[in-house]
Every structure is written in C-alpha cells, then in structure tokens.
Short mmCIF file of C-alpha atoms in Angstrom, two decimals:
data_model
loop_
_atom_site.label_atom_id
_atom_site.label_comp_id
_atom_site.label_asym_id
_atom_site.label_seq_id
_atom_site.Cartn_x
_atom_site.Cartn_y
_atom_site.Cartn_z
CA UNK A 1 31.30 -39.24 39.26
CA UNK A 2 30.15 -36.03 40.94
CA UNK A 3 30.70 -37.45 44.44
CA UNK A 4 34.38 -37.75 43.65
CA UNK A 5 34.76 -34.34 42.07
CA UNK A 6 33.21 -32.15 44.76
CA UNK A 7 35.10 -31.40 47.94
CA UNK A 8 33.10 -30.38 51.02
CA UNK A 9 35.06 -28.19 53.44
CA UNK A 10 34.05 -27.72 57.08
CA UNK A 11 35.74 -24.81 58.87
CA UNK A 12 36.04 -24.73 62.63
CA UNK A 13 37.68 -22.62 65.30
CA UNK A 14 39.65 -24.37 68.05
CA UNK A 15 38.58 -27.98 68.44
CA UNK A 16 39.54 -30.41 71.19
CA UNK A 17 41.64 -33.25 69.76
CA UNK A 18 39.35 -36.12 70.77
CA UNK A 19 36.27 -34.34 69.47
CA UNK A 20 37.98 -33.88 66.12
CA UNK A 21 38.98 -37.55 66.13
CA UNK A 22 35.41 -38.69 66.78
CA UNK A 23 34.16 -36.50 63.96
CA UNK A 24 36.77 -37.92 61.59
CA UNK A 25 35.79 -41.48 62.51
CA UNK A 26 32.16 -40.70 61.78
CA UNK A 27 32.97 -39.03 58.48
CA UNK A 28 35.31 -41.88 57.43
CA UNK A 29 32.55 -44.39 58.03
CA UNK A 30 30.10 -42.34 55.99
CA UNK A 31 32.62 -41.84 53.20
CA UNK A 32 33.45 -45.54 53.09
CA UNK A 33 29.74 -46.33 52.83
CA UNK A 34 29.47 -43.85 49.95
CA UNK A 35 26.99 -41.69 51.86
CA UNK A 36 28.97 -38.48 51.65
CA UNK A 37 31.45 -36.88 49.24
CA UNK A 38 35.13 -36.26 49.91
CA UNK A 39 35.39 -33.95 52.89
CA UNK A 40 38.08 -31.76 54.42
CA UNK A 41 38.23 -30.28 57.92
CA UNK A 42 40.03 -27.03 58.72
CA UNK A 43 40.69 -26.23 62.39
CA UNK A 44 43.20 -25.60 65.16
CA UNK A 45 43.75 -27.54 68.39
CA UNK A 46 44.38 -26.36 71.95
CA UNK A 47 47.86 -27.35 73.17
CA UNK A 48 48.07 -31.10 72.48
CA UNK A 49 50.86 -33.63 72.14
CA UNK A 50 50.04 -36.68 70.03
CA UNK A 51 51.74 -39.98 69.30
CA UNK A 52 51.29 -42.27 66.29
CA UNK A 53 50.68 -45.97 66.01
CA UNK A 54 54.26 -46.80 66.88
CA UNK A 55 53.76 -45.20 70.32
CA UNK A 56 57.20 -43.62 70.40
CA UNK A 57 56.69 -41.99 73.78
CA UNK A 58 60.42 -42.07 74.46
CA UNK A 59 60.37 -38.92 72.30
CA UNK A 60 58.22 -37.12 74.88
CA UNK A 61 60.59 -35.45 77.34
CA UNK A 62 57.91 -34.90 79.97
CA UNK A 63 55.78 -37.09 82.19
CA UNK A 64 52.04 -37.18 81.57
CA UNK A 65 51.41 -35.18 84.73
CA UNK A 66 53.90 -32.51 83.59
CA UNK A 67 51.98 -32.29 80.32
CA UNK A 68 48.74 -31.81 82.22
CA UNK A 69 50.32 -29.27 84.57
CA UNK A 70 51.17 -27.04 81.63
CA UNK A 71 47.57 -27.16 80.43
CA UNK A 72 48.20 -29.47 77.50
CA UNK A 73 46.75 -32.86 76.54
CA UNK A 74 48.46 -36.07 75.39
CA UNK A 75 46.82 -38.55 72.99
CA UNK A 76 47.82 -41.85 71.44
CA UNK A 77 46.46 -42.26 67.91
CA UNK A 78 46.32 -44.67 64.99
CA UNK A 79 47.95 -42.30 62.51
CA UNK A 80 51.38 -42.80 61.01
CA UNK A 81 54.30 -40.67 62.11
CA UNK A 82 56.02 -39.98 65.39
CA UNK A 83 55.33 -37.54 68.23
CA UNK A 84 54.22 -34.01 67.47
CA UNK A 85 52.65 -30.92 69.03
CA UNK A 86 49.48 -29.15 67.96
CA UNK A 87 48.39 -25.78 69.29
CA UNK A 88 46.73 -22.47 68.52
CA UNK A 89 48.06 -20.68 65.42
CA UNK A 90 48.96 -23.98 63.77
CA UNK A 91 46.75 -24.81 60.78
CA UNK A 92 45.31 -28.32 60.98
CA UNK A 93 43.84 -29.81 57.80
CA UNK A 94 42.17 -33.23 57.96
CA UNK A 95 41.09 -34.55 54.52
CA UNK A 96 38.65 -37.46 54.60
CA UNK A 97 38.85 -38.65 51.01
CA UNK A 98 38.75 -41.87 49.05
CA UNK A 99 42.21 -42.64 47.67
CA UNK A 100 40.82 -45.61 45.75
CA UNK A 101 38.48 -43.32 43.83
CA UNK A 102 41.47 -41.35 42.53
CA UNK A 103 43.88 -44.28 42.25
CA UNK A 104 46.38 -42.81 44.73
CA UNK A 105 48.53 -44.79 47.13
CA UNK A 106 49.91 -43.57 50.45
CA UNK A 107 53.13 -42.26 48.99
CA UNK A 108 51.49 -40.18 46.28
CA UNK A 109 48.93 -38.83 48.74
CA UNK A 110 51.55 -37.76 51.24
CA UNK A 111 53.61 -36.14 48.48
CA UNK A 112 50.46 -34.22 47.56
CA UNK A 113 50.07 -32.99 51.15
CA UNK A 114 53.70 -31.88 51.18
CA UNK A 115 53.25 -29.97 47.93
CA UNK A 116 50.26 -28.10 49.34
CA UNK A 117 52.24 -26.77 52.26
CA UNK A 118 55.17 -25.89 49.99
CA UNK A 119 52.84 -24.00 47.65
CA UNK A 120 51.21 -22.01 50.46
CA UNK A 121 54.59 -21.19 52.01
CA UNK A 122 55.72 -19.86 48.62
CA UNK A 123 52.79 -17.41 48.61
CA UNK A 124 54.63 -15.67 51.44
CA UNK A 125 58.02 -15.83 49.82
CA UNK A 126 59.13 -18.81 51.89
CA UNK A 127 61.11 -21.47 50.04
CA UNK A 128 60.10 -24.78 51.62
CA UNK A 129 60.92 -28.29 50.45
CA UNK A 130 60.07 -31.91 51.23
CA UNK A 131 62.35 -33.84 53.56
CA UNK A 132 64.91 -36.43 52.53
CA UNK A 133 63.77 -40.04 52.18
CA UNK A 134 62.33 -41.19 55.47
CA UNK A 135 61.74 -37.62 56.67
CA UNK A 136 58.22 -36.92 55.52
CA UNK A 137 57.22 -33.33 56.11
CA UNK A 138 58.02 -29.85 54.90
CA UNK A 139 61.22 -27.99 55.75
CA UNK A 140 62.78 -24.57 55.38
CA UNK A 141 66.47 -25.32 55.41
CA UNK A 142 66.77 -27.81 58.28
CA UNK A 143 63.84 -26.36 60.20
CA UNK A 144 60.49 -28.10 60.03
CA UNK A 145 57.49 -25.94 59.15
CA UNK A 146 54.90 -28.60 58.36
CA UNK A 147 54.20 -32.11 59.64
CA UNK A 148 52.19 -34.99 58.25
CA UNK A 149 50.56 -37.98 59.93
CA UNK A 150 47.92 -39.95 58.09
CA UNK A 151 45.71 -42.97 58.55
CA UNK A 152 44.33 -44.90 55.59
CA UNK A 153 41.55 -47.36 56.36
CA UNK A 154 39.77 -49.18 53.53
CA UNK A 155 41.21 -46.58 51.21
CA UNK A 156 39.76 -43.61 53.15
CA UNK A 157 42.13 -41.04 54.64
CA UNK A 158 41.97 -39.38 58.05
CA UNK A 159 44.28 -37.19 60.12
CA UNK A 160 46.43 -35.11 57.74
CA UNK A 161 48.74 -32.15 58.04
CA UNK A 162 49.81 -29.50 60.54
CA UNK A 163 51.28 -26.26 59.19
CA UNK A 164 52.97 -23.82 61.59
CA UNK A 165 51.58 -20.34 60.97
CA UNK A 166 52.71 -18.86 64.30
CA UNK A 167 52.26 -21.37 67.13
CA UNK A 168 54.23 -21.10 70.36
CA UNK A 169 57.34 -23.03 69.32
CA UNK A 170 58.47 -23.41 72.94
CA UNK A 171 56.11 -26.37 73.25
CA UNK A 172 58.32 -28.26 70.80
CA UNK A 173 61.23 -28.11 73.26
CA UNK A 174 59.57 -30.85 75.29
CA UNK A 175 59.62 -33.43 72.50
CA UNK A 176 62.01 -34.80 69.92
CA UNK A 177 59.74 -33.65 67.06
CA UNK A 178 58.88 -36.55 64.78
CA UNK A 179 61.72 -38.47 66.39
CA UNK A 180 64.32 -36.46 64.51
CA UNK A 181 67.00 -34.99 66.75
CA UNK A 182 69.22 -32.06 65.80
CA UNK A 183 66.65 -30.45 63.57
CA UNK A 184 64.62 -27.42 64.62
CA UNK A 185 61.07 -26.33 64.09
CA UNK A 186 59.96 -23.07 62.57
CA UNK A 187 56.86 -21.21 61.47
CA UNK A 188 55.62 -19.10 58.60
CA UNK A 189 55.82 -16.08 60.89
CA UNK A 190 59.52 -16.70 61.51
CA UNK A 191 60.42 -17.40 57.90
CA UNK A 192 58.30 -14.86 56.02
CA UNK A 193 59.63 -11.37 55.43
CA UNK A 194 56.13 -10.02 54.90
CA UNK A 195 53.12 -9.37 57.09
CA UNK A 196 50.83 -12.40 57.37
CA UNK A 197 47.06 -12.18 56.92
CA UNK A 198 44.61 -13.66 59.41
CA UNK A 199 44.99 -17.39 60.00
CA UNK A 200 41.71 -18.05 58.22
CA UNK A 201 43.18 -16.81 54.95
CA UNK A 202 46.05 -19.29 55.21
CA UNK A 203 43.69 -22.13 56.16
CA UNK A 204 41.60 -21.34 53.06
CA UNK A 205 44.70 -21.27 50.87
CA UNK A 206 45.70 -24.73 52.11
CA UNK A 207 42.25 -26.06 51.28
CA UNK A 208 42.21 -24.46 47.84
CA UNK A 209 45.65 -25.84 47.11
CA UNK A 210 44.42 -29.26 48.21
CA UNK A 211 41.41 -29.04 45.90
CA UNK A 212 43.64 -28.11 42.99
CA UNK A 213 46.31 -30.73 43.69
CA UNK A 214 43.79 -33.54 43.98
CA UNK A 215 41.81 -32.38 40.93
CA UNK A 216 38.53 -31.48 42.53
CA UNK A 217 36.25 -29.56 40.20
CA UNK A 218 33.97 -28.07 42.78
CA UNK A 219 33.99 -26.93 46.39
CA UNK A 220 31.36 -26.46 49.04
CA UNK A 221 32.18 -24.47 52.17
CA UNK A 222 30.61 -24.62 55.59
CA UNK A 223 31.73 -22.41 58.49
CA UNK A 224 30.86 -24.41 61.61
CA UNK A 225 32.58 -22.38 64.32
CA UNK A 226 35.17 -19.64 64.56
CA UNK A 227 38.46 -18.97 66.30
CA UNK A 228 38.59 -16.10 68.76
CA UNK A 229 39.81 -12.78 67.27
CA UNK A 230 43.63 -12.47 66.88
CA UNK A 231 44.17 -10.04 69.79
CA UNK A 232 42.73 -12.52 72.27
CA UNK A 233 44.83 -15.34 70.81
CA UNK A 234 48.02 -13.33 71.20
CA UNK A 235 47.27 -12.70 74.87
CA UNK A 236 46.93 -16.45 75.29
CA UNK A 237 50.42 -17.22 74.02
CA UNK A 238 52.22 -18.21 77.19
CA UNK A 239 55.46 -20.01 77.80
CA UNK A 240 54.58 -23.57 78.87
CA UNK A 241 56.10 -23.24 82.35
CA UNK A 242 53.83 -20.31 83.09
CA UNK A 243 50.64 -22.03 82.00
CA UNK A 244 48.15 -22.83 84.73
CA UNK A 245 45.94 -25.85 84.22
CA UNK A 246 42.55 -24.94 82.81
CA UNK A 247 42.84 -21.29 83.70
CA UNK A 248 43.97 -18.30 81.71
CA UNK A 249 45.16 -19.36 78.30
CA UNK A 250 42.41 -21.80 77.46
CA UNK A 251 39.96 -20.87 74.73
CA UNK A 252 36.40 -20.64 75.97
CA UNK A 253 34.20 -23.71 75.97
CA UNK A 254 32.12 -22.30 73.16
CA UNK A 255 35.01 -22.69 70.77
CA UNK A 256 35.47 -26.39 71.40
CA UNK A 257 31.99 -27.13 70.40
CA UNK A 258 29.81 -27.70 67.58
CA UNK A 259 30.76 -30.93 66.05
CA UNK A 260 27.11 -31.70 65.50
CA UNK A 261 27.86 -31.32 61.85
CA UNK A 262 24.92 -32.07 59.60
CA UNK A 263 26.20 -34.16 56.77
CA UNK A 264 24.62 -33.15 53.51
CA UNK A 265 25.54 -34.16 50.00
CA UNK B 1 48.15 -53.42 22.31
CA UNK B 2 50.24 -53.28 25.45
CA UNK B 3 47.99 -55.92 26.99
CA UNK B 4 48.60 -58.29 24.07
CA UNK B 5 52.35 -57.93 24.43
CA UNK B 6 52.06 -58.54 28.12
CA UNK B 7 49.91 -61.60 27.61
CA UNK B 8 52.27 -63.22 25.13
CA UNK B 9 55.31 -62.44 27.27
CA UNK B 10 53.47 -63.93 30.23
CA UNK B 11 52.84 -67.08 28.24
CA UNK B 12 56.52 -67.38 27.42
CA UNK B 13 57.50 -66.84 31.01
CA UNK B 14 55.08 -69.52 32.12
CA UNK B 15 56.54 -72.03 29.72
CA UNK B 16 60.00 -71.36 31.08
CA UNK B 17 59.08 -71.49 34.75
CA UNK B 18 56.96 -74.62 34.50
CA UNK B 19 60.07 -76.42 33.30
CA UNK B 20 61.74 -75.23 36.46
CA UNK B 21 58.87 -76.90 38.36
CA UNK B 22 58.19 -73.89 40.57
CA UNK B 23 54.70 -74.35 42.05
CA UNK B 24 53.85 -70.67 41.65
CA UNK B 25 55.66 -69.12 38.68
CA UNK B 26 56.15 -65.36 38.69
CA UNK B 27 54.98 -63.25 35.77
CA UNK B 28 57.09 -60.22 36.37
CA UNK B 29 57.49 -59.15 32.78
CA UNK B 30 57.48 -55.48 32.11
CA UNK B 31 58.75 -52.88 34.53
CA UNK B 32 55.58 -50.91 33.78
CA UNK B 33 53.40 -53.45 35.57
CA UNK B 34 53.58 -54.59 39.16
CA UNK B 35 54.49 -58.24 39.51
CA UNK B 36 51.99 -60.94 40.36
CA UNK B 37 52.33 -64.65 41.07
CA UNK B 38 50.23 -67.06 39.02
CA UNK B 39 48.24 -69.36 41.22
CA UNK B 40 47.82 -66.82 44.02
CA UNK B 41 44.47 -65.11 44.52
CA UNK B 42 44.05 -61.36 45.01
CA UNK B 43 41.63 -59.00 46.74
CA UNK B 44 40.55 -55.59 45.46
CA UNK B 45 42.29 -54.04 48.46
CA UNK B 46 45.61 -55.41 47.17
CA UNK B 47 46.27 -58.41 49.40
CA UNK B 48 47.43 -61.79 48.05
CA UNK B 49 46.60 -65.28 49.25
CA UNK B 50 48.59 -68.47 48.68
CA UNK B 51 46.39 -71.46 49.44
CA UNK B 52 48.14 -74.74 50.06
CA UNK B 53 46.22 -77.52 51.78
CA UNK B 54 44.74 -76.20 54.99
CA UNK B 55 46.77 -73.01 55.11
CA UNK B 56 46.20 -69.62 53.51
CA UNK B 57 49.29 -67.39 53.57
CA UNK B 58 48.50 -63.69 53.22
CA UNK B 59 50.45 -60.58 52.38
CA UNK B 60 50.15 -57.34 50.44
CA UNK B 61 50.92 -57.21 46.74
CA UNK B 62 53.75 -55.67 44.76
CA UNK B 63 51.32 -53.00 43.52
CA UNK B 64 50.47 -52.15 47.13
CA UNK B 65 54.04 -51.98 48.41
CA UNK B 66 55.08 -49.82 45.46
CA UNK B 67 52.31 -47.33 46.18
CA UNK B 68 53.12 -47.32 49.91
CA UNK B 69 56.81 -46.62 49.80
CA UNK B 70 59.28 -48.07 52.28
CA UNK B 71 57.47 -49.92 55.07
CA UNK B 72 58.84 -48.93 58.48
CA UNK B 73 56.39 -50.61 60.85
CA UNK B 74 54.00 -53.56 60.70
CA UNK B 75 51.18 -54.25 63.13
CA UNK B 76 50.06 -57.87 63.24
CA UNK B 77 47.41 -59.76 65.21
CA UNK B 78 48.22 -62.57 67.62
CA UNK B 79 47.93 -66.23 66.72
CA UNK B 80 44.50 -67.52 67.54
CA UNK B 81 42.75 -64.32 66.47
CA UNK B 82 39.80 -64.65 64.11
CA UNK B 83 39.87 -62.77 60.85
CA UNK B 84 36.95 -61.98 58.58
CA UNK B 85 37.04 -61.61 54.81
CA UNK B 86 37.19 -57.92 53.94
CA UNK B 87 37.98 -56.76 57.48
CA UNK B 88 41.22 -55.35 58.83
CA UNK B 89 43.69 -57.59 60.66
CA UNK B 90 46.67 -55.28 60.92
CA UNK B 91 48.40 -52.28 59.45
CA UNK B 92 51.60 -51.15 57.78
CA UNK B 93 53.27 -47.75 58.15
CA UNK B 94 55.22 -45.94 55.46
CA UNK B 95 55.85 -42.22 54.77
CA UNK B 96 54.05 -41.24 58.00
CA UNK B 97 50.88 -43.03 56.82
CA UNK B 98 49.41 -46.10 58.46
CA UNK B 99 47.41 -48.23 56.04
CA UNK B 100 45.05 -50.91 57.29
CA UNK B 101 45.49 -54.36 55.76
CA UNK B 102 42.39 -56.47 55.18
CA UNK B 103 42.08 -60.24 55.21
CA UNK B 104 40.95 -61.75 51.88
CA UNK B 105 39.52 -64.78 53.73
CA UNK B 106 37.83 -65.63 57.01
CA UNK B 107 39.38 -68.01 59.50
CA UNK B 108 41.79 -68.32 62.38
CA UNK B 109 45.29 -66.91 62.46
CA UNK B 110 47.68 -69.82 63.01
CA UNK B 111 50.98 -68.01 62.53
CA UNK B 112 52.27 -64.45 62.13
CA UNK B 113 55.53 -63.40 60.55
CA UNK B 114 57.53 -62.15 63.50
CA UNK B 115 60.47 -61.26 61.21
CA UNK B 116 58.44 -58.21 60.15
CA UNK B 117 58.90 -56.64 63.58
CA UNK B 118 62.63 -56.25 63.10
CA UNK B 119 62.67 -56.10 59.31
CA UNK B 120 59.42 -54.51 58.09
CA UNK B 121 61.12 -53.75 54.76
CA UNK B 122 60.75 -57.43 53.78
CA UNK B 123 57.31 -56.40 52.57
CA UNK B 124 59.04 -54.22 49.96
CA UNK B 125 61.98 -56.50 49.11
CA UNK B 126 60.38 -59.95 49.31
CA UNK B 127 56.72 -59.17 48.81
CA UNK B 128 55.48 -62.66 47.94
CA UNK B 129 57.94 -64.71 49.99
CA UNK B 130 59.62 -63.50 53.18
CA UNK B 131 57.23 -60.52 53.36
CA UNK B 132 54.19 -62.69 54.17
CA UNK B 133 52.15 -61.30 57.06
CA UNK B 134 49.84 -63.98 58.49
CA UNK B 135 48.88 -67.60 57.93
CA UNK B 136 45.23 -68.44 58.32
CA UNK B 137 43.25 -71.66 58.57
CA UNK B 138 40.32 -70.75 56.28
CA UNK B 139 36.87 -71.35 57.74
CA UNK B 140 35.28 -71.21 54.30
CA UNK B 141 37.66 -72.11 51.44
CA UNK B 142 34.97 -71.22 48.89
CA UNK B 143 35.68 -67.56 49.65
CA UNK B 144 38.84 -67.94 47.59
CA UNK B 145 36.77 -68.37 44.44
CA UNK B 146 35.42 -64.84 44.64
CA UNK B 147 38.95 -63.42 44.70
CA UNK B 148 40.75 -62.43 41.50
CA UNK B 149 43.33 -64.56 39.76
CA UNK B 150 46.64 -63.03 38.67
CA UNK B 151 45.34 -61.95 35.24
CA UNK B 152 42.20 -60.35 36.61
CA UNK B 153 44.19 -58.64 39.35
CA UNK B 154 46.77 -57.25 36.90
CA UNK B 155 43.97 -55.76 34.85
CA UNK B 156 42.37 -54.36 37.99
CA UNK B 157 45.65 -52.63 38.89
CA UNK B 158 46.00 -51.13 35.42
CA UNK B 159 42.50 -49.73 35.60
CA UNK B 160 43.09 -48.25 39.03
CA UNK B 161 46.36 -46.63 37.95
CA UNK B 162 44.74 -45.18 34.84
CA UNK B 163 42.74 -42.65 36.88
#
C-alpha cells in the first residue's frame, strides 16, 4: 500500500536526452519489478528535437545535418505523439508510475497530465485548456503551451510532459509542432502578465500538482543536480541560425551528469 | 447486488444467443460494464484470445480500448515472429500515449491484421472481430488454462476500476 502512496521526486539540472531516456528505462524496469515506488523526474534538456513511435519526420523542416549545425540533437523514441522540441527553460516532467496500481488507463492519465499544466498556468493568471479531441496537449487560445508524449509498458509510464516556461520559441519554427499546422506555440513568459519566479519553483509546482492529482499521500525529494543560474541561461539564448556547434550556448558538461541515481525506497 | 443483476441478465442473454447458434455469444449487458465474449480467454493486461483449432486470435479488450481512447496507430510484428506469454508483441497509440500490447500465449505469429495500418480505429469499433491484431499458432495450448474466462475477467475489470 505504501509503495503506491509515496511519490519519489528526483530533481536535475539540464540533462542530455539519451541519458534521461536510459535512466527512465532503468527506473521503469525497477518499478515493474516492484523494487521501487512511483517516481517522477524533473529536468530540462539541451536543444533537442524528438519524434514519436510513428516517426513522422516529414514534420521536421530541416535535415539532420542542419539540426546538428545549430547545436541541437535529434532522437527517435518509443513515446506516443508527433515531433516536438525540448530546450532550456522548458520544464520536463517524466513520471514513472504504475497505472495498474491506480486503475488508470492511458486516456485518464493523459487528462491528468493536462490538468496539471492547466493548474500551474492558472497560478500565473494564464487561462489554459486542453485541446480538442485528437489534439492532446495544453493550449492558451490556439497557441500551445504544453505538450504530452507518453509510453506505457506493462502498465508503467515513461516520458511525460513538456511545459514552456520561457524556452527559445524560434526553435519551433523548424518543425510542424505535433504535426498540427496553423497553430502557434507559446510560453508562460509570453502569456503571464506577472513576473515569473525561478524555473525551479514552477518545476516544483508541477510535481506537487501531479502528486495531488494522482492522490499521492507522501513525497520524497532528492536534488541530484542543478541548472546554471538564470543570468547564464539568458546569455545562452541564441537564435538557432547563430548557434555554433558545441561552442558557446551549450551548458557545461557538469550539468549533463549525475544520473548515477541511487535508488532507495 | 449489481453483480447478481448482471449475472442473471447474462444468463438470459446466453439463452437467447445460443438459439442463434453463435459460437461465441456476447454478454454486453449493462452500459456500466465493458463487454466481454463468452468462450474467449483473457489476460490481466487486458488482451483477449479466441482459440479455434490450431489458431489463437488475439486482440485487446473492450475495457482496454475504452481506457485508451481513439486508437490512431498500431504497431504489429511480422508473420513468423515468435511471441512469448506475458511479453510485448506490439503497441497501440492513442491520446499521445503508446501502450505496449502483450501476448497471452506463446507461439509463432502466422498472420497479422494489416487492415489496422489504414484503419487503426477498428480496435475501438470492432474490438472482438475486425479489430483482431495477430493470429498465433500456440506452442503450448495449456497456457490458455491459466487465463481468465469472461466471468473472471469481468470481475477483474470491476475490481481494477474500483480503485
């Protein structure tokens, strides 16, 4: 009973996409075996384009070498959903939980993820809503502020949600986001009339909203690594055409690190 | 109480459908419960098996498709692939979530439902008929005995949904 009611949160700084994927695979295996409790990861990625299981790369308007030239990565994944972009100042939340233990199916889980982003947006006076049928995600008007892409394997979730705090939205110009033409993307920074706190505060609010929505009674927190301070991150916001591969604009190696997470119950 | 009502309605439905000589009568009684087919066997990961002769036809159940939402993509193995009881053989995508589908039996895939490529929604609209996913030649037919029958599976679904 207690395994299902306690949520363990691991907080990271900027994490390379593949490293985060390997960690999720390890955690999913452990969760499926019943060795660990429900877990949630909170992090951000360096500039990364990702595709889902359907491999809809016709929605990427660049060649792979153009992606690399701008200092970004491209990954094909097993998650649901279409093409999307992840980057600094976008909150990434990856819950690794047992849906069977709570009797949820995919639809109810995804609706829960949408409601979390809607709730956190409302804390900043932003009125967000779920998409129409077939347009999973969270919108402000017809601008997308939050995306979802999930994998469910033997009832255990991985991947999750991406919530735009203040990422460089120019990166989205090079894709048809989520395969939906004629709709824009936006961020909390663009939509909120008020000053935003540090990203970490918003990450924590997303996690707390998750814990509440999915009826967890208890939380355990573990800060594994940190993002660089905000001033440095702002200097790193470059237009994609000005990015040089691997040079200025990339977070230091130390921030990619530290996925040697010790799993404790 | 609800279970008693369901059971007696199921009995009535069975009497009616056996007159119609359908080999696998449906007990889709109350809108509160997902439908099941008597005579099929069911796994605890919500897949169904129809075993006729040397062939096991496999799909996901009404309970599963209802909890998934509209299926937009189906990933299937190729004919000739081996499947193992309890292990994944493919996946379905709905609401931006891909869900692995497990095989309830071990054996060799002899046919896959290619209609699902163009019309993945058959899983929602014709769950136990045109929405079948793979046909398997079972390597160990006794595995079917450890699966649930329609009554046991219906109860299993109720208990899961009661969380």
